[in-house]
mmCIF file of C-alpha atoms in Angstrom:
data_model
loop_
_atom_site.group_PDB
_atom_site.id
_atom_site.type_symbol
_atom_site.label_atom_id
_atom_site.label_comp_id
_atom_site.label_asym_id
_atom_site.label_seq_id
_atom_site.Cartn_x
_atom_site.Cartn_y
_atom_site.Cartn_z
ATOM 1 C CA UNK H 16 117.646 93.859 125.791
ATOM 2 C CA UNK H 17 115.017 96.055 126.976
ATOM 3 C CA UNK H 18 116.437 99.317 125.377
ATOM 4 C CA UNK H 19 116.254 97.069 122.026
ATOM 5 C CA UNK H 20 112.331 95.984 122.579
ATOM 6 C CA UNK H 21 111.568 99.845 123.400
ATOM 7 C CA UNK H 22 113.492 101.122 119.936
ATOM 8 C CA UNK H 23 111.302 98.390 118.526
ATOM 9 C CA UNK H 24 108.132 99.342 119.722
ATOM 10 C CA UNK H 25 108.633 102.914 118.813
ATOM 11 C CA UNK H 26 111.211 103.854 116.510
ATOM 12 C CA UNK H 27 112.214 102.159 113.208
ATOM 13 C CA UNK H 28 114.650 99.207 113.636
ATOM 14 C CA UNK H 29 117.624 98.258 112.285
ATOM 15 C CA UNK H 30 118.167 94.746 111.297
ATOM 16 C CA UNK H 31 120.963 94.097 113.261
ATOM 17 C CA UNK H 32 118.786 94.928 116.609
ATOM 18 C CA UNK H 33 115.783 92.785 115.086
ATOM 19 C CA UNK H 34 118.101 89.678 114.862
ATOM 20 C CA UNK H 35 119.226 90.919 118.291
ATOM 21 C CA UNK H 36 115.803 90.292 119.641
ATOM 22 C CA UNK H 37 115.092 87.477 117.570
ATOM 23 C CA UNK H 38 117.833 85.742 119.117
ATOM 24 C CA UNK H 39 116.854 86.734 122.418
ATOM 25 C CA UNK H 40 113.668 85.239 122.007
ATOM 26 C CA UNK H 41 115.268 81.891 121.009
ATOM 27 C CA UNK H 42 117.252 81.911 124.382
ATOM 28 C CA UNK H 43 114.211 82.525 125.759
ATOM 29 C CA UNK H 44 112.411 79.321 124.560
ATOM 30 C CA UNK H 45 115.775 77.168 125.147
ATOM 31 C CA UNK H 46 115.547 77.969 128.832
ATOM 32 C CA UNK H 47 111.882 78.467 129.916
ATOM 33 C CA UNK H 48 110.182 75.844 131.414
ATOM 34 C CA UNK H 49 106.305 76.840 131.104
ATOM 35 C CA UNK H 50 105.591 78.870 128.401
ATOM 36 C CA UNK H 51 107.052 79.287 125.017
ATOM 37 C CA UNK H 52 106.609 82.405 122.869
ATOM 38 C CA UNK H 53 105.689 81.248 119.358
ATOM 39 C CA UNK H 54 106.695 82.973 115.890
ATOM 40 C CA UNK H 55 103.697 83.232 113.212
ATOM 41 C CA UNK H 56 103.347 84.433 109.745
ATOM 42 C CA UNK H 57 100.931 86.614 108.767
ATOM 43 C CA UNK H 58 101.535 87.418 105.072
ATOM 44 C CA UNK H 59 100.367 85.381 102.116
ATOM 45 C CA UNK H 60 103.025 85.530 99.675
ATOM 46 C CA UNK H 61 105.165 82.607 100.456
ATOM 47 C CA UNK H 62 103.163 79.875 100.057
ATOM 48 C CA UNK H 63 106.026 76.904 100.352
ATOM 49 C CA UNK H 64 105.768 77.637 103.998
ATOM 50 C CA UNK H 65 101.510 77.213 104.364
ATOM 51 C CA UNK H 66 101.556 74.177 101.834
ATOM 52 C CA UNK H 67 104.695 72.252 104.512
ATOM 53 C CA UNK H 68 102.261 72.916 107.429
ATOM 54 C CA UNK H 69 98.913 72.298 105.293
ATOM 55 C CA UNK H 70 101.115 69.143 104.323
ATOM 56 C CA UNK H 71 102.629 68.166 108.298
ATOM 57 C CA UNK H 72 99.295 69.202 109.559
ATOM 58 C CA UNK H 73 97.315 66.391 107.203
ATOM 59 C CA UNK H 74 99.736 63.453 107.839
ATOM 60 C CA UNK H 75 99.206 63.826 111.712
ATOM 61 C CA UNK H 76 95.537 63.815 111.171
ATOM 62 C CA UNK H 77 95.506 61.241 108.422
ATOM 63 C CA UNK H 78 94.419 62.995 105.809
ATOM 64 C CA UNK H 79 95.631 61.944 102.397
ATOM 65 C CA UNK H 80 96.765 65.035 100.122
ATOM 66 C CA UNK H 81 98.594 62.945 97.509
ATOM 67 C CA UNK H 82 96.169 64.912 94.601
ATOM 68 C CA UNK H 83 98.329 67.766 95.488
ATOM 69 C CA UNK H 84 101.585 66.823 94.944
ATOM 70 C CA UNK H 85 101.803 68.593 91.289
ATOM 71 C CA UNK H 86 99.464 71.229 92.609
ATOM 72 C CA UNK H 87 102.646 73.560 94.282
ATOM 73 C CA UNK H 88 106.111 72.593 93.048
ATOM 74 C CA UNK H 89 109.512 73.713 95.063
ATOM 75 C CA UNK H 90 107.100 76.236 96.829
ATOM 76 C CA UNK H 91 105.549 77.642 93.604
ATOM 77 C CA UNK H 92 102.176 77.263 92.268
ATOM 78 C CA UNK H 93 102.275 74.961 88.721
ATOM 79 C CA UNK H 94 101.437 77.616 86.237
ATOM 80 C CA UNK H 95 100.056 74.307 84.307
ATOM 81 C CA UNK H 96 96.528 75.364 86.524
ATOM 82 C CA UNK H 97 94.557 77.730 85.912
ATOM 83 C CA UNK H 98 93.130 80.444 88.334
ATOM 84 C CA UNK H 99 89.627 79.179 88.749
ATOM 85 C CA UNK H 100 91.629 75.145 89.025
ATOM 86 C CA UNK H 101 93.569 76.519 91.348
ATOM 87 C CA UNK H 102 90.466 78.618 93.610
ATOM 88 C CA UNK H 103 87.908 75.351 92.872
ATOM 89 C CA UNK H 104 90.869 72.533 94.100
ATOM 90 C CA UNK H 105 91.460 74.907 97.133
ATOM 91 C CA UNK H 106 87.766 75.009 98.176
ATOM 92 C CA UNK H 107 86.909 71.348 97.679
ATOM 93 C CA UNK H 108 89.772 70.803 100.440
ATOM 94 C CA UNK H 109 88.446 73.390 102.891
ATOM 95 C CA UNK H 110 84.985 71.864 102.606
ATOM 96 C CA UNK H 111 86.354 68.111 103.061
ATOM 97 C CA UNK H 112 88.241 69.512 106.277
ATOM 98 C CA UNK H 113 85.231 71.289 107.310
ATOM 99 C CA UNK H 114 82.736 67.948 106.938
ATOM 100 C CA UNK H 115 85.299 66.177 109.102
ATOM 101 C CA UNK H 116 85.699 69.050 111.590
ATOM 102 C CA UNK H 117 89.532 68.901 111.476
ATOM 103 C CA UNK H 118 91.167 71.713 113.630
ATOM 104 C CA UNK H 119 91.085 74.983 112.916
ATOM 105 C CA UNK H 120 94.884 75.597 111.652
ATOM 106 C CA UNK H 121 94.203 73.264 108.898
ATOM 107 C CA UNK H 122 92.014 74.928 107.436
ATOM 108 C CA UNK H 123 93.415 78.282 108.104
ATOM 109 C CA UNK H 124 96.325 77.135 105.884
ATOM 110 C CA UNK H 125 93.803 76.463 102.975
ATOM 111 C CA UNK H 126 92.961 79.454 103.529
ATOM 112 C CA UNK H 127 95.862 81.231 103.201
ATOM 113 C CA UNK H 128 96.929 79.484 100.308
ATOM 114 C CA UNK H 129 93.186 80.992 98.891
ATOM 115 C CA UNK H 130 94.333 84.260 99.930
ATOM 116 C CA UNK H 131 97.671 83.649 97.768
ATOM 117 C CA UNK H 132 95.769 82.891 94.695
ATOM 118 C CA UNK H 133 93.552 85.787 95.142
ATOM 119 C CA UNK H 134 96.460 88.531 95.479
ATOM 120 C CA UNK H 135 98.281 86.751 92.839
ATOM 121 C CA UNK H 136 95.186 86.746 90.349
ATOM 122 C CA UNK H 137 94.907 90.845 90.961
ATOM 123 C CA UNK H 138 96.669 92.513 88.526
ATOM 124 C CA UNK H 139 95.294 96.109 89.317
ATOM 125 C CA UNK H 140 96.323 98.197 92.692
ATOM 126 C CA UNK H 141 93.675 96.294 94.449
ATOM 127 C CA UNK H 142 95.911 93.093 94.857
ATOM 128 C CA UNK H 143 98.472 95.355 97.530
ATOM 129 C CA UNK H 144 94.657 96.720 99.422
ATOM 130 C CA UNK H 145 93.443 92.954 99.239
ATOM 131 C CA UNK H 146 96.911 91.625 100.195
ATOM 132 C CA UNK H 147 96.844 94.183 103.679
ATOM 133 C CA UNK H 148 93.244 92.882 104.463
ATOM 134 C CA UNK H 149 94.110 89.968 104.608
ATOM 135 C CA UNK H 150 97.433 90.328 106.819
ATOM 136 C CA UNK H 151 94.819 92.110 109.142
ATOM 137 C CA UNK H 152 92.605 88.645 109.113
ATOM 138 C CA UNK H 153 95.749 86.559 109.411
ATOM 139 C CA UNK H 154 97.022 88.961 112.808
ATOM 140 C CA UNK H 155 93.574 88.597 114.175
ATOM 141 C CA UNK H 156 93.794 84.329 113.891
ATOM 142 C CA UNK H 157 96.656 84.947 115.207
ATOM 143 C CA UNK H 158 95.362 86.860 118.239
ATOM 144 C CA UNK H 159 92.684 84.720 118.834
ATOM 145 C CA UNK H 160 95.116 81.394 118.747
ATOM 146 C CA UNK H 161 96.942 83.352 121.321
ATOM 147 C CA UNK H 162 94.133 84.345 123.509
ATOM 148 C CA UNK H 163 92.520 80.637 123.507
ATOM 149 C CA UNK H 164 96.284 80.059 124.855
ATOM 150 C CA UNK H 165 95.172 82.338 127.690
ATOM 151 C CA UNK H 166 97.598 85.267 126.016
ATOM 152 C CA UNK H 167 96.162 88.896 125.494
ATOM 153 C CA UNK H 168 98.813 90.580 123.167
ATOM 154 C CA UNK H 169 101.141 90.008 120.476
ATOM 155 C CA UNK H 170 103.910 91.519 118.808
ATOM 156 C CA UNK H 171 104.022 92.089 115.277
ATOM 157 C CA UNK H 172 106.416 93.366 112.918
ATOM 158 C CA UNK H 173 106.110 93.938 109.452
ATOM 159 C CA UNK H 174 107.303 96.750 106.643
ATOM 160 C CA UNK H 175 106.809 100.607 107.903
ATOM 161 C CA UNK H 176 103.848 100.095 104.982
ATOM 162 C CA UNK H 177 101.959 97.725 106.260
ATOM 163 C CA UNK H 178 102.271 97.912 109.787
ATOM 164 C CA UNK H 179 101.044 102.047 109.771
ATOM 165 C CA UNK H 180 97.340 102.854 111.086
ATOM 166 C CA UNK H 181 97.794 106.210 108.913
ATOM 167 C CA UNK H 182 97.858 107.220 105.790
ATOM 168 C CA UNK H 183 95.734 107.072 102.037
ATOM 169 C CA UNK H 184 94.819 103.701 101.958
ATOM 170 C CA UNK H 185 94.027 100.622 104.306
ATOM 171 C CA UNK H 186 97.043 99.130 105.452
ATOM 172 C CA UNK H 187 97.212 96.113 107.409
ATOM 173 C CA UNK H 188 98.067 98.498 110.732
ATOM 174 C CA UNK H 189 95.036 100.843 110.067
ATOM 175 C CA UNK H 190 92.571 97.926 109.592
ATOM 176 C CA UNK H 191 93.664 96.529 112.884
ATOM 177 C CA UNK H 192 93.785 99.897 114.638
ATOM 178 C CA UNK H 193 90.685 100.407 113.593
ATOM 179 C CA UNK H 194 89.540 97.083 114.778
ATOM 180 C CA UNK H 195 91.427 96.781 118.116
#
């Protein structure tokens, strides 16, 4: 396994030896007995999965998001709202979580589900330079949940694209190299 992590880390993998270390990962969790390594998302453009854990996260803590329920439908936003629906629905939530000083992944969903409308509402280049900044935001939540865990590092994988701290524009990996 370590000859896979170290083509990983340095070369580009095939996806054969990422489901290799995916599934060594899962062993991992099925025997340890402290600590768990956890699997995040960092990109916006799936929004089915941040609305389930907006969703999960609000019926533990009570909170009733029934006014959504025609808001996303099977993991798509309902083209029946507008942009600026859409943006002003989003915000009201954040600032109701906010008041109530609900934990900090609920909101970060909202959040991410902002992001989503955002990116989607670009229709220039500027969506793919707004859609990298904020993958770099989402890694650095991401760090930060990890380091209030008492964790210092992360691994992240992504497309050669984003993940590079080189080239014309601001990817996702040059914002964070040039951050961390």
């Amino acid at each position: 396994m370590k000859e896979i992590v170290q083509k990983i880390g340095f070369q580009i993998y095939k996806t054969e030896e990422m489901m290799q270390l995916i599934e060594y990962m899962r062993e991992y969790n099925d025997d340890a007995e402290e600590e768990q390594l956890n699997f995040y998302g960092f990109d916006m453009q799936r929004i089915r999965y941040s609305f389930d854990a907006l969703k999960k996260e609000c019926i533990a803590e009570g909170v009733d998001l029934s006014f959504l329920d025609n808001f996303i439908i099977d993991g798509q936003w309902n083209q029946n709202y507008s942009y600026e629906e859409k943006k002003d629905l989003l915000m009201k939530l954040k600032k109701t979580l906010e008041l109530k000083e609900f934990n900090g992944d609920l909101i970060h969903f909202v959040d991410v589900l902002l992001q989503n409308v955002e990116v989607l509402h670009r229709k220039d280049t500027d969506g793919s330079l707004l859609r990298d900044q904020y993958m770099a935001e989402n890694v650095s939540w991401i760090l930060q949940k990890e380091q209030q865990r008492g964790n210092d590092c992360i691994f992240i994988s992504g497309h050669n694209e984003h993940v590079a701290k080189w080239g014309s524009y601001d990817s996702m990996g040059k914002l964070l190299s040039n951050q961390y």
